[in-house]
Structure formats: structure tokens, C-alpha cells
Coordinates of C-alpha atoms and ligand atoms in Angstrom, one line a residue:
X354 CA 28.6 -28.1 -2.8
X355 CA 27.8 -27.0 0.3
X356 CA 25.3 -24.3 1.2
X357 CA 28.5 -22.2 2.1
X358 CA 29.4 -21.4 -1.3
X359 CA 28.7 -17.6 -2.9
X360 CA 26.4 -17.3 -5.9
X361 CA 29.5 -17.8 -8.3
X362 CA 30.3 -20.8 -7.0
X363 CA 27.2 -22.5 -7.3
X364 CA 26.7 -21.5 -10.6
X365 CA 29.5 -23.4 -11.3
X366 CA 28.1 -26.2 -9.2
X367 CA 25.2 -26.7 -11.5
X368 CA 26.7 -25.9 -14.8
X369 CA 29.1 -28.2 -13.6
X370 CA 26.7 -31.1 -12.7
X371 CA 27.8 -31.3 -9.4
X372 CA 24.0 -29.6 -7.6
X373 CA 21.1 -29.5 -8.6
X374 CA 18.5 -26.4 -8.3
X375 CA 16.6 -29.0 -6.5
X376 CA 19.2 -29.5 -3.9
X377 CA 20.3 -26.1 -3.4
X378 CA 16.4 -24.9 -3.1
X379 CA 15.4 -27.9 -0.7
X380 CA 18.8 -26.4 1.2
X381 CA 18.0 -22.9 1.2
X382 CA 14.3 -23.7 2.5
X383 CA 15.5 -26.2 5.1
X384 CA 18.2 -23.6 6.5
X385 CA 16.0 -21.0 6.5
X386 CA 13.3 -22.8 8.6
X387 CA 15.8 -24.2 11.3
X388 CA 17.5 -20.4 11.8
X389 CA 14.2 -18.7 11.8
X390 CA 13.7 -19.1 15.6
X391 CA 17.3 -17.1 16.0
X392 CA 17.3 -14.7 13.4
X393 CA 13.6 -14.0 12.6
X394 CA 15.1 -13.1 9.5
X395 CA 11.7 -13.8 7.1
X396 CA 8.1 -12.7 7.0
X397 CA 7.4 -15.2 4.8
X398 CA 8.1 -19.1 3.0
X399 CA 7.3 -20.2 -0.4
X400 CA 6.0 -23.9 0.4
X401 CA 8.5 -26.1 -0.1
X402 CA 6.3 -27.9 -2.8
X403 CA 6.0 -24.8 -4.6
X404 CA 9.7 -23.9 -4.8
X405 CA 10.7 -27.6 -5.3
X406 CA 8.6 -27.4 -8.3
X407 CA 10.1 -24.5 -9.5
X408 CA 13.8 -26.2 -8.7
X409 CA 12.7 -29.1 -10.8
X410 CA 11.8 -27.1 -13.8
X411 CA 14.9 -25.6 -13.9
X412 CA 16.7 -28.8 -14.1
X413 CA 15.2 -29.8 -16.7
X414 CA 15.3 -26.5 -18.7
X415 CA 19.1 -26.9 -17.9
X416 CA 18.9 -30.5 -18.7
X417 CA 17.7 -29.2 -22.4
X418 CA 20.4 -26.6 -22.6
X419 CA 18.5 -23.7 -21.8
X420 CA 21.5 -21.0 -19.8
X421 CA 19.6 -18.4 -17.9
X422 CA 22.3 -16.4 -15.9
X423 CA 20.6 -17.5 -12.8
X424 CA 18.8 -20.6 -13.6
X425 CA 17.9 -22.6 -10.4
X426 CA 19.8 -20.1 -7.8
X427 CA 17.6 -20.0 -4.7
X428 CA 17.1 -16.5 -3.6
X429 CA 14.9 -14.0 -1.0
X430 CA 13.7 -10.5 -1.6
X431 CA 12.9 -7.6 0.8
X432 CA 9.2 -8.0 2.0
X433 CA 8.7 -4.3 0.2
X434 CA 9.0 -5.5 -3.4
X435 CA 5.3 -7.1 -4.3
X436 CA 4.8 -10.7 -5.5
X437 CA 2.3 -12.7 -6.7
X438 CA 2.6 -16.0 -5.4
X439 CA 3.8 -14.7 -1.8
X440 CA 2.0 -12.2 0.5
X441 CA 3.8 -8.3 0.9
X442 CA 3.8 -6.7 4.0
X443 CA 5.8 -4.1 4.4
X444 CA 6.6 -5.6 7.8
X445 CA 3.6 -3.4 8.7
X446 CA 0.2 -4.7 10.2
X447 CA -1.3 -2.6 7.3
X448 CA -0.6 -5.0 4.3
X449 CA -0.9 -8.3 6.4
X450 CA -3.0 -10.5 4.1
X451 CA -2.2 -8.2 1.2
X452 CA -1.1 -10.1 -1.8
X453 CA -0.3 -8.1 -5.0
X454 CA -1.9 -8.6 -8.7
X455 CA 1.3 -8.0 -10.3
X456 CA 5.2 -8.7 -9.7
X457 CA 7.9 -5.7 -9.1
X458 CA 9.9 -5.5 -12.0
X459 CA 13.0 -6.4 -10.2
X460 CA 11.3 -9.7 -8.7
X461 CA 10.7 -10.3 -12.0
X462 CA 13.6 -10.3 -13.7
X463 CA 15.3 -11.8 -11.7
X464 CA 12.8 -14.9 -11.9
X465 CA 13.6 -14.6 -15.7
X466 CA 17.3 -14.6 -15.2
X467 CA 16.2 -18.5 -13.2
X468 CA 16.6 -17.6 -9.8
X469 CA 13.9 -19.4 -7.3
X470 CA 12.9 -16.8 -4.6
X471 CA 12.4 -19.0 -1.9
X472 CA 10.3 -16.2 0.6
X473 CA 10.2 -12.6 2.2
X474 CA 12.4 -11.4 4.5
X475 CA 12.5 -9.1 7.5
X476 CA 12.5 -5.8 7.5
X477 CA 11.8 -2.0 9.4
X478 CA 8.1 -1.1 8.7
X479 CA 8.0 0.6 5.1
X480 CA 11.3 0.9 5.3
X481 CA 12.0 3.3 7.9
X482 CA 15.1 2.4 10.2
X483 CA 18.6 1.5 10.6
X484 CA 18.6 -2.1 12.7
X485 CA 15.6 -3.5 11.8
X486 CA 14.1 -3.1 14.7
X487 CA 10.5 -1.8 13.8
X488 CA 8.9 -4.4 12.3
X489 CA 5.1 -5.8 13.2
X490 CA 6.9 -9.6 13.1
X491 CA 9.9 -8.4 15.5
X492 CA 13.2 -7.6 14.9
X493 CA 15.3 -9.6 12.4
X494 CA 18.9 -10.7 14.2
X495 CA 22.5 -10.5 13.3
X496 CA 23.5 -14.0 12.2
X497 CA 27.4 -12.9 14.0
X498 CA 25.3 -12.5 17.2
X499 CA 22.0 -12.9 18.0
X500 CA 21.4 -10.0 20.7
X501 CA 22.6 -7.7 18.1
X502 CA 20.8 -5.8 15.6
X503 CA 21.6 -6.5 12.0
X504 CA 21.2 -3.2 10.6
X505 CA 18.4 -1.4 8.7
X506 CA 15.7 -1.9 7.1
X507 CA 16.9 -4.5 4.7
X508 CA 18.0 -6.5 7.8
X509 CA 16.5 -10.3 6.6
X510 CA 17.9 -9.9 3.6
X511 CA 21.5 -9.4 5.2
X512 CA 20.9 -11.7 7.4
X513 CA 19.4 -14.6 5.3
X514 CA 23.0 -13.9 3.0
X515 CA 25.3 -13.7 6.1
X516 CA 23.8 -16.9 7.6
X517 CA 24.2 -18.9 4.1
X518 CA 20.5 -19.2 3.7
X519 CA 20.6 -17.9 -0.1
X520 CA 23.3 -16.4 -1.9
X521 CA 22.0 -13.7 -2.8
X522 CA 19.0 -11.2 -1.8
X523 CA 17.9 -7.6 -2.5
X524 CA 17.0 -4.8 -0.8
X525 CA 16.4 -1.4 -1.1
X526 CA 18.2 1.9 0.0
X527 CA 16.4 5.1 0.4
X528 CA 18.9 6.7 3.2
X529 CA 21.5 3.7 3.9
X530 CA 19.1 0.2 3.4
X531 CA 21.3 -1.6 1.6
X532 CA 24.7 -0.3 2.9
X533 CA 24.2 -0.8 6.7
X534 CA 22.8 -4.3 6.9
X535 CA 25.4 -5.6 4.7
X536 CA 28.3 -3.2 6.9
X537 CA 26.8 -4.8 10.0
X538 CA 26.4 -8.4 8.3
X539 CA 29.9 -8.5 6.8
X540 CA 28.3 -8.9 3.2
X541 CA 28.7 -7.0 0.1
X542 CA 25.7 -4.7 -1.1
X543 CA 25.4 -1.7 -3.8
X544 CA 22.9 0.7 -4.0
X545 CA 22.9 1.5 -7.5
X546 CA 22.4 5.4 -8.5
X547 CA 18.7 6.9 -8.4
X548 CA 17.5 5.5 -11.7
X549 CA 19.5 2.8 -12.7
X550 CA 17.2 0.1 -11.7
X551 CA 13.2 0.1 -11.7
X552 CA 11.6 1.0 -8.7
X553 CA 8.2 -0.2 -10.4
X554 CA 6.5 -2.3 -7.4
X555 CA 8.8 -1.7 -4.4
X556 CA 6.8 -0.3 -2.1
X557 CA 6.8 3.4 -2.0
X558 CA 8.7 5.5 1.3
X559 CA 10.5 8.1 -0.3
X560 CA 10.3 8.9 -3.6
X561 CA 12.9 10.4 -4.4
X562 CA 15.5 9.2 -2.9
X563 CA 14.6 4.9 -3.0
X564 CA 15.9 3.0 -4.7
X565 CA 16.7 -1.0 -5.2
X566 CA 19.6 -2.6 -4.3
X567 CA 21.6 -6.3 -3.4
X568 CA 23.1 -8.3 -1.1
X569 CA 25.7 -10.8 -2.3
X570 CA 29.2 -12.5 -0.3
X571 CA 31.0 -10.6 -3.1
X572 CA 31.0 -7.5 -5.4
X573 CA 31.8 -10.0 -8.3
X574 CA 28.2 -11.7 -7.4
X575 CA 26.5 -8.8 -7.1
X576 CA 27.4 -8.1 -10.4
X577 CA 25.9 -10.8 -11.6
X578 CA 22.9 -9.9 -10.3
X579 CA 23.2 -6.0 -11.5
X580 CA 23.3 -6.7 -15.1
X581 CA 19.8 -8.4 -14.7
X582 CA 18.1 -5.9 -12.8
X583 CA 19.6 -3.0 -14.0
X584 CA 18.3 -0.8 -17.1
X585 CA 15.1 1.1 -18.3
X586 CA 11.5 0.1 -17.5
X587 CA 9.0 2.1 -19.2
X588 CA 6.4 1.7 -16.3
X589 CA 8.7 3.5 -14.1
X590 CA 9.4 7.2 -15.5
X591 CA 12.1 7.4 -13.1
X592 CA 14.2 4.7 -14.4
X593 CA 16.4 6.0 -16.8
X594 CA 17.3 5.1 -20.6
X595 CA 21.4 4.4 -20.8
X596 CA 23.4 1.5 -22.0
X597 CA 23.5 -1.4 -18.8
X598 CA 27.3 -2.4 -19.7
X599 CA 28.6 -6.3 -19.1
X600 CA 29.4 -5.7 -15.3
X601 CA 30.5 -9.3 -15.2
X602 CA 32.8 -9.1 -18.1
X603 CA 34.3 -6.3 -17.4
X604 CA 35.3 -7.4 -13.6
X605 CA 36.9 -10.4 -15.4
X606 CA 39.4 -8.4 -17.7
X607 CA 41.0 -6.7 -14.9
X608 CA 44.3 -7.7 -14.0
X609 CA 44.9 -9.5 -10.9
X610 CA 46.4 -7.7 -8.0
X611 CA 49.6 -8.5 -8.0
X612 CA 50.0 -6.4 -11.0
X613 CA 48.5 -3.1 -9.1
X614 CA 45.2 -2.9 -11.2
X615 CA 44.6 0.8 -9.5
X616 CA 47.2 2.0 -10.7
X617 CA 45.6 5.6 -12.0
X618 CA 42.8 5.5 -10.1
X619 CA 42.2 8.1 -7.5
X620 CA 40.3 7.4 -4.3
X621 CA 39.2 10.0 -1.8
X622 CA 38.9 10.2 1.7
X623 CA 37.1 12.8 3.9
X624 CA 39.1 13.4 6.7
X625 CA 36.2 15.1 8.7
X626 CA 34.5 12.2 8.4
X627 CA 37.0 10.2 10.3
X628 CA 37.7 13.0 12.8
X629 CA 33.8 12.7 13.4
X630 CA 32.6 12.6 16.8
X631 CA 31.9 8.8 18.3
X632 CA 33.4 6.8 15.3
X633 CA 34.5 3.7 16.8
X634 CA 38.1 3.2 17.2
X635 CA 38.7 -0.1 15.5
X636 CA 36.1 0.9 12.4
X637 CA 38.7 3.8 12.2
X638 CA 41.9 1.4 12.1
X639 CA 40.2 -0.9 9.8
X640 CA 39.4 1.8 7.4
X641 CA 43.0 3.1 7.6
X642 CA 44.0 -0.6 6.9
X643 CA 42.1 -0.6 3.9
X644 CA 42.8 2.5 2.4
X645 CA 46.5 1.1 2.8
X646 CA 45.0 -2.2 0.8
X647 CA 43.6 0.4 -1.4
X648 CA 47.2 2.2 -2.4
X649 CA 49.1 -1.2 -2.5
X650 CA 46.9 -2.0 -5.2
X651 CA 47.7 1.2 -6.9
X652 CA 45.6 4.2 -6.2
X653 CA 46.6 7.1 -5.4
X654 CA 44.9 9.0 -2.2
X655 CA 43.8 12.2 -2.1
X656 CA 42.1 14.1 0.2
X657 CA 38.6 15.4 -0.1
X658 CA 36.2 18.3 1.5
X659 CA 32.2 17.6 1.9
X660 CA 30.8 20.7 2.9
X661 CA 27.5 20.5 4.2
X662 CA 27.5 16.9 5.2
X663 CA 26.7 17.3 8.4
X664 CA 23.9 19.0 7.1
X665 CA 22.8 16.0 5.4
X666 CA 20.7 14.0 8.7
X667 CA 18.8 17.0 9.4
X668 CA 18.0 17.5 6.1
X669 CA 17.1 13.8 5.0
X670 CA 14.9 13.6 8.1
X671 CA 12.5 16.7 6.6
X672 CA 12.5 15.8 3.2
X673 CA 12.0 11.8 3.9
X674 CA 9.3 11.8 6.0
X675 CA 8.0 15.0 3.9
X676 CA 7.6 12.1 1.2
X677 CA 6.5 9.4 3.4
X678 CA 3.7 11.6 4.7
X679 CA 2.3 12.0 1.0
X680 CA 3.1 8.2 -0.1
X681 CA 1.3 6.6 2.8
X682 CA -1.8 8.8 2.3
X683 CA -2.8 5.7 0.2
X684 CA -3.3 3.5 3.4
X685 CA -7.5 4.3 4.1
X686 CA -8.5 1.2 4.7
X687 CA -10.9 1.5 2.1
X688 CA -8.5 1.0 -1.2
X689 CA -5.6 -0.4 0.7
X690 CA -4.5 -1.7 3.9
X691 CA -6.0 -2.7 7.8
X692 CA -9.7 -1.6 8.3
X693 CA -10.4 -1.0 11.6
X694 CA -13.3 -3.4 13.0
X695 CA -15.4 -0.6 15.2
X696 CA -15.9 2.7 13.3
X697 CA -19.1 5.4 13.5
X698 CA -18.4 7.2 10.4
X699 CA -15.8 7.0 7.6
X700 CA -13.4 9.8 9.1
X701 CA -13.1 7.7 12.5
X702 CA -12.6 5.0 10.3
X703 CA -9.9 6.3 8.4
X704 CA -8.2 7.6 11.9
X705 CA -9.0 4.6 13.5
X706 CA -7.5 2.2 10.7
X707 CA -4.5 4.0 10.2
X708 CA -4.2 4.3 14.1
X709 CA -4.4 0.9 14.2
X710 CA -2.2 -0.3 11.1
X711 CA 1.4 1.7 11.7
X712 CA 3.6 1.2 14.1
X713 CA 5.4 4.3 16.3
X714 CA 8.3 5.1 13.9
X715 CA 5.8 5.2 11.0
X716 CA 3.8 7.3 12.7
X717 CA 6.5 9.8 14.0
X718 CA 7.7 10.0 10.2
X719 CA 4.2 10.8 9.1
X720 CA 3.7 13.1 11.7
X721 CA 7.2 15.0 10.9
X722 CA 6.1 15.0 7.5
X723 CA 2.9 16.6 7.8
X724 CA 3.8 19.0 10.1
X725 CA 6.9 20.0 7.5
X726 CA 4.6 20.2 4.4
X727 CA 2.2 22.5 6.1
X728 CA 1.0 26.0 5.6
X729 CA 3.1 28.3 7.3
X730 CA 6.2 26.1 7.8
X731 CA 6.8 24.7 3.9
X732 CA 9.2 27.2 3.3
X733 CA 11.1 27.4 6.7
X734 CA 11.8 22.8 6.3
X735 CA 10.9 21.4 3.7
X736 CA 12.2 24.2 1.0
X737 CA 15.4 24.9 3.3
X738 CA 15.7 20.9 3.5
X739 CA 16.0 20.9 -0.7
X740 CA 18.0 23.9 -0.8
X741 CA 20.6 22.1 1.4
X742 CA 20.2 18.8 -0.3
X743 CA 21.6 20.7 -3.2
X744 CA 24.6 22.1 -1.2
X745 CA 25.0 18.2 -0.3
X746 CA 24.7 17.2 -3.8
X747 CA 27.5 19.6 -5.1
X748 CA 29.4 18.9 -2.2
X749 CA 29.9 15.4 -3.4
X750 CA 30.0 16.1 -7.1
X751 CA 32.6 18.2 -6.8
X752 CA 34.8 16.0 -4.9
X753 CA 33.8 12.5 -7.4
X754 CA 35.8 15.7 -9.9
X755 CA 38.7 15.3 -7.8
X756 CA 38.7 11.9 -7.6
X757 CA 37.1 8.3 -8.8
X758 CA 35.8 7.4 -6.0
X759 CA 35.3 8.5 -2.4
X760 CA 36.4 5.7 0.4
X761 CA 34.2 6.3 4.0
X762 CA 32.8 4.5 7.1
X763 CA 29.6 2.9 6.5
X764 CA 28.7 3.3 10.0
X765 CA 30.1 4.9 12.8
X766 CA 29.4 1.9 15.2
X767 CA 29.5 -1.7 14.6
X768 CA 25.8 -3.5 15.1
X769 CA 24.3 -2.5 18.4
X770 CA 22.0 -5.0 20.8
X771 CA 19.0 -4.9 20.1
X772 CA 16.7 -1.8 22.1
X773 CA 19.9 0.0 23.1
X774 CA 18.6 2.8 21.0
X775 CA 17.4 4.7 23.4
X776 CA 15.7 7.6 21.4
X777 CA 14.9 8.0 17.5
X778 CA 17.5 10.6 16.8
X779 CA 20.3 8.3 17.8
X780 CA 19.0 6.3 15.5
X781 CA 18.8 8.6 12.8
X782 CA 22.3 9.8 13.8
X783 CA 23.6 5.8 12.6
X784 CA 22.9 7.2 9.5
X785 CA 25.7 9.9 9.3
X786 CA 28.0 8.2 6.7
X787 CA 24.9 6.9 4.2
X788 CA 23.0 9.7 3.9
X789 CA 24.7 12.2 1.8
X790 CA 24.8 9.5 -1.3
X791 CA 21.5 8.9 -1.4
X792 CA 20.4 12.9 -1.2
X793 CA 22.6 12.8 -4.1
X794 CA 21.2 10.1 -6.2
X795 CA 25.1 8.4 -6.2
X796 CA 25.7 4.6 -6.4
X797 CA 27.4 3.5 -3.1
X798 CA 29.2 -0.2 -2.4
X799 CA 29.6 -1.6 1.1
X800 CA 32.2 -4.6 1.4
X801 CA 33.5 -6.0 4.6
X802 CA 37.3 -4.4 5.8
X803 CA 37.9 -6.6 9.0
X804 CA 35.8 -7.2 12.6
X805 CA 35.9 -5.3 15.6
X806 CA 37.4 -6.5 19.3
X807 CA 33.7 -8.3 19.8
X808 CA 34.9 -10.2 16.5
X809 CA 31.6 -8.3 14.6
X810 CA 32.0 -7.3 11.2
X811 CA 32.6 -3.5 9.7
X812 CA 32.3 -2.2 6.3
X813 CA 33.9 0.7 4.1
X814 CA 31.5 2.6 2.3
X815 CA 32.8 3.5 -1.5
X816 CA 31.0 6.2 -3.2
X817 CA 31.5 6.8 -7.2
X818 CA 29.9 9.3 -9.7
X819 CA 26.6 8.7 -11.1
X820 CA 25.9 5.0 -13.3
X821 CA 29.4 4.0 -12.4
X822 CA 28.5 0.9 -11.0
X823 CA 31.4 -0.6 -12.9
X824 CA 34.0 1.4 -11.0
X825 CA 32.5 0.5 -7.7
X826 CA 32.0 -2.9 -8.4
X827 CA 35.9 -3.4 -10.0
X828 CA 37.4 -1.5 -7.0
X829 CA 35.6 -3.8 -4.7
X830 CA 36.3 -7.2 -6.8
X831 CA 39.8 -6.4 -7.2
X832 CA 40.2 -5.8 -3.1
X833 CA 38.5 -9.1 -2.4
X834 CA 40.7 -10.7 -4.8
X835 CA 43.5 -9.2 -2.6
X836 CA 41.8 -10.2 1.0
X837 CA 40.1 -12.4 2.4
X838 CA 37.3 -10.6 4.9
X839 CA 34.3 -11.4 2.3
X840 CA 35.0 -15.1 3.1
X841 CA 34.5 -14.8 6.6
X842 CA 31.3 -16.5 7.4
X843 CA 29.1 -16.5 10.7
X844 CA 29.5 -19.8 12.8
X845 CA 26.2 -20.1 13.1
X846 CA 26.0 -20.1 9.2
X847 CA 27.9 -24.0 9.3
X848 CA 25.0 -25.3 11.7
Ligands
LIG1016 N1 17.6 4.9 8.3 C1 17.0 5.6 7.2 C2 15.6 5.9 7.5 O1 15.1 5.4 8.4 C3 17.2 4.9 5.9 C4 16.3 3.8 5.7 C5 16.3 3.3 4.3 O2 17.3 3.4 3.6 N2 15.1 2.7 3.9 O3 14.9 6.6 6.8

């Protein structure tokens, strides 16, 4: 087995006797050490010791029959979940040296599904971006080039799956996360809907809207991974109480393609979104080109309205930094985070740490925030920027009622090099297509549709009603099972 194969396939490898968890750990840790210099893609490494001793012990829990879904697959998670036995940053020179007293509940179920998480990856500091270039460590880097960004804030995690570190990584997605990384990467990632899967110790940006999500090469793997992380947790009030169904088993009862599995199934397309002003040319014939994939399979098209969604970026960038403004209160210096060295009293201490600790675009948010969330202008943002997010909201619910699911852009560009941004609002502005989900709590696929002229990858965005993972994920498997784009790898991922 190569270190080339998807998370499937090396399950089979091991159940198979063909790889070890020893090998495909010692793999994943030597890979990730020789790419670090080019795509900066983690914050931090277990010790090789450490994770080959965890590698060994799941060979021999498999060598006495014990089947954990995941046993002995070598992982990475998004430096905003906490850990025990690896420091959390946050990509932030706040939390450097922090190390949590307890694991996220994500992190840990996954380690009790088997899977060996072999460090911390790259990310935009607490969160807050679209290419991953605001971290304290320096941007992570698109495995399909180098000089290019690869997409935000999960961007390590993308890049680590794109460049066949680890099969599989997670992420989370407060405004697009999860979707634009993997868009950019030419990976698959959900975001689940707000409240399918515990939030309990991922590091808090915006409340209401985060949420956890994965990075696999296929929508088949990544529901693998769903069924483990997904359902209740009592220690987070915001996860919610419904049945987690057999993603995994239902994918493999579909029929295949050739006997047009969508038959039924209505998928929805929003032509303003493609009329939209600077959507690249090729994303928009690649799109077309799947939608077409999308009827030969069997579903029918239909055409949807959004109204309001192009309130949805002005809105998002009120009520997320609204949030953010409140959740990094927390940072003192005294409780948590950086404490400045020269202080005269405990206010310039507090000013002077936190001055010291964030980075610009945390700093910009948390300014924005504070300013929207004071006296006297509360009601003119942040209550207008809720009163639209509902408009969003039923915007999108009322079109998932005319359809299953709704097929868009993930991004309206393909990944950009790295400081061509040249102000924050373009930034925000990558974040047209992404945004209007996540205001509306929905669960949200990327999977990769083809590559542009500069051979980089783009993704399709599908959007389904709330806790239908299962749709998203069988639309998506059956598509790959029909093309072949999810194979393409990186050819810096065969070094
Ligand atoms: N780009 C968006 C932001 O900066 C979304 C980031 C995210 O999903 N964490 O807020």
C-alpha cells in the first residue's frame, strides 16, 4: 500500500494484512516532515516515538481481533480542537505553550474509533479567513502549487489530505472552513448541520454558526468518519439529540451509476449565483459539466431563487465578529493566553497582552465586533444583521422545499497566490458562495468537479436540508463513482 491510497483503501490494507498501523503511521510522520518546508501545513508533530507506540498497540489490538472502524488510520486535526498530549494554538501567539487538560470530544472519538492523530495542522488565527494566510506560524500552502494559497482557515488540514500525508483530517466551518480548503485542495469535505456534531473543545469563534467538519479524498470516506463523530454530547447543549443513521451502509446500497441512482431526486441550481459578478469562467463550465454529470445520473434540475443572498457577506461579517468580540474576551492573560512581560497596572496589562497576542485580522474582527455590539448602534447592525440572517435562512429553506438539494460554486475563484489579497473585504467577498449555509445552520459537501487552465482544482458546493448528511454524502459518492476528479492527486503528493 502506498501512502497514495484514501482512507477506504487502507482499511482494507490492514484488515487485509497487507499494512500495518505501524507502517502507515511511520509514513504519515515521515511525509509530513519532508513536505513541511513547502507546505507549512502543521503547527505541530506527535514524536514519532509517541505515535509509533500508539501504531504498535493497534496492531496488536487487531492482532487479538479487536475491529475499531478506524483502528491504526494515521490522522491530523485542525490546531483549534484541544488535545492532551499535543499543544493548541489556535495559530495565534496567544495559546503558544498552551496545552489543554482535557480532549475535544471530536479528537476523542475519533481516537476511540483507532485512528492515530499524528499532529496539528495549519490554520487562520481562531479561525478567521479564507486562504490561510493569518496564522502566527505563516501561511499553510496549496500542495497543487506552492505560491498559492490553500484556502481557509482549515488550510493544513486540506493540505496534509491533498498531499497524501493522512487520509483523513478535520476541520471546522463557521462561514466556509471546511468547504473552501477542500474546493481549493481538490478534496472532499462536509460541514455537517449546526448541531450534528459536538462542538465541546474546538476553540470558540463564532458561536453560533461553528461548527466541525472533515476532510477526506472521497465522500464515501468521509462517511466513515461522520458516523463516529457525529451524534449527541451532553457537555455541549448545542449538540442535538436525533438518531446518527449508518452513513456507510447506506452509501453501499445504492445502485451503481449505470442504473441512474438519481432518478427522483431533484437538484437545484441558483442561477444568480452563476450570473454573479467575477465568477471565473472555467469554475462556471465545470459546474455546468457537472450538473450535466448530475442529470445523467438521473436528477432532475430545477431552478431555484435565494433572495437575500447577497445579503448574506454583510451580514455574516456583523454577526461573526459580533460573537468573536464576546468569545475572545476570555484571552486576559491572567486565566488564558500571552501575558505581556512589561505592564504598570493590570488594565495596561490586559491591553498590552492582548495587543501583543492577536494578530491584525483578529484584531479587526474584534474591533468590528465591539463597535457592532455597542450602545447606540446594537440595533442599527447587529439586530438588522439577525433580522437578515433570517431572510437568508428562509431563503434557503424554502428552496431545499423545492428541491433535495441545491448545486453551487464553492468559490468564485480558484486558489489565489499567496498576499494577492489586497484588502480584507476581498477576502471576505471569497466567501460569497459559503456563507448563506452556514447563517442557516444547513449541512454543505464540497467535492472536486475538474481543474482550471492553471491545472488547479475547483469544487461544487451541494447544499441539503437540515441532518441530511445522508443525501449529501450519497449524491456525492454516487458522482465519484461516476468520475474520476476525486482521484486526482497533487504531483508533489508521489515525492
Ligand atoms: N472566511 C470566513 C471568516 O473569516 C469563514 C471562516 C471559517 O469558516 N472559520 O470568518
Amino acid at each position: 500500500m502506498t501512502p497514495l491510497s484514501s482512507l477506504s483503501e487502507l482499511l482494507a490494507a490492514l484488515a487485509q494484512g497487507k499494512a500495518t498501523a505501524q507502517s502507515l503511521v511511520a509514513c504519515a510522520h515521515a511525509r509530513a516532515k519532508a513536505l513541511q518546508p513547502t507546505l507549512n501545513a502543521f503547527i505541530s508533530l506527535a514524536e514519532p516515538e509517541q505515535s509509533a507506540a500508539a501504531a504498535r498497540r493497534a496492531d496488536q489490538r487487531r492482532a487479538h481481533g479487536v475491529e475499531a472502524p478506524l483502528l491504526g488510520i494515521p490522522i491530523a486535526h485542525k490546531d483549534l480542537f484541544v488535545t492532551t498530549d499535543l499543544p493548541t494554538t489556535a495559530a495565534s501567539r496567544m495559546l503558544l505553550g498552551y496545552r489543554s487538560p482535557f480532549d475535544a470530544t471530536v479528537v476523542e472519538r475519533l481516537a476511540a474509533a483507532g485512528a492515530i492523530a499524528i499532529g496539528k495542522t495549519n490554520l487562520d488565527e481562531f479561525a478567521m479567513g479564507s486562504g490561510n494566510e493569518h496564522s502566527f506560524f505563516g501561511p499553510a500552502r496549496n500542495p497543487w502549487d506552492p505560491t498559492r494559497v490553500p484556502g481557509g482557515s482549515s488550510g493544513g488540514s486540506a493540505a496534509a489530505v491533498a498531499a497524501a500525508i493522512v487520509p483523513a483530517a478535520t476541520g471546522t466551518d463557521t462561514g466556509g472552513s471546511v468547504r473552501q480548503p477542500a474546493a481549493h485542495c481538490g478534496i472532499t469535505g462536509l460541514k455537517p448541520t449546526y448541531g450534528r456534531v459536538s462542538r465541546y473543545g474546538i476553540i470558540a469563534y463564532a458561536s453560533s454558526l461553528d461548527q466541525a467538519g472533515l476532510f477526506a479524498r472521497s465522500a464515501w470516506d468521509i462517511a466513515l468518519l461522520l458516523r463516529q463523530i457525529a451524534g449527541h454530547d451532553p457537555r455541549d447543549s448545542t449538540s442535538v439529540d436525533c438518531p446518527v443513521p449508518d452513513y456507510p451502509a447506506i452509501l453501499a446500497t445504492l445502485p451503481p451509476p449505470r442504473d441512474r441512482p438519481l432518478v427522483g431526486w431533484r437538484i437545484g441550481i441558483v442561477p444568480s449565483f452563476l450570473a454573479a459578478d467575477g465568477v471565473q469562467s472555467d469554475i462556471l463550465a465545470a459546474l455546468e459539466a457537472a450538473r450535466r454529470t448530475y442529470e445523467q445520473l438521473g436528477a432532475a434540475i430545477v431552478e431555484c431563487t435565494l433572495p437575500a443572498a447577497e445579503l448574506a457577506i454583510p451580514a455574516y461579517y456583523i454577526i461573526a465578529p459580533a460573537e468573536a468580540s464576546s468569545n475572545l474576551a476570555r484571552y486576559d492573560g491572567v486565566r488564558y493566553g500571552h501575558r505581556t512581560e512589561r505592564y504598570d497596572d493590570l488594565f495596561a496589562m490586559y491591553c498590552q497582552s492582548r495587543a501583543e497576542g492577536f494578530g491584525w485580522e483578529v484584531k479587526r474582527r474584534i474591533l468590528i465586533g465591539t463597535f457592532v455590539l455597542s450602545h447606540g448602534y446594537y440595533d442599527a447592525y447587529y439586530r438588522k444583521a439577525q433580522q437578515v440572517r433570517r431572510l437568508v435562512t428562509d431563503g434557503y429553506r424554502s428552496a431545499l422545499e423545492q428541491c433535495d438539494l441545491l448545486l453551487t460554486p464553492v468559490t468564485a475563484t480558484t486558489a489565489w497566490p499567496i498576499g494577492a489579497k489586497a484588502n480584507p473585504v476581498e477576502e471576505y467577498l471569497a466567501d460569497l458562495f459559503t456563507i448563506g449555509p452556514s447563517l442557516a445552520g444547513l449541512p454543505a459537501l464540497a467535492h472536486p468537479i475538474g481543474f482550471d487552465a492553471a491545472g488547479l482544482p475547483i469544487g461544487a458546493q451541494i447544499i441539503g436540508r437540515p441532518f441530511d448528511e445522508a443525501r449529501l454524502l450519497a449524491a456525492a459518492h454516487i458522482y465519484q463513482q461516476a468520475t474520476d476528479w476525486h482521484r486526482a492527486l497533487p504531483p508533489l503528493a508521489h515525492l
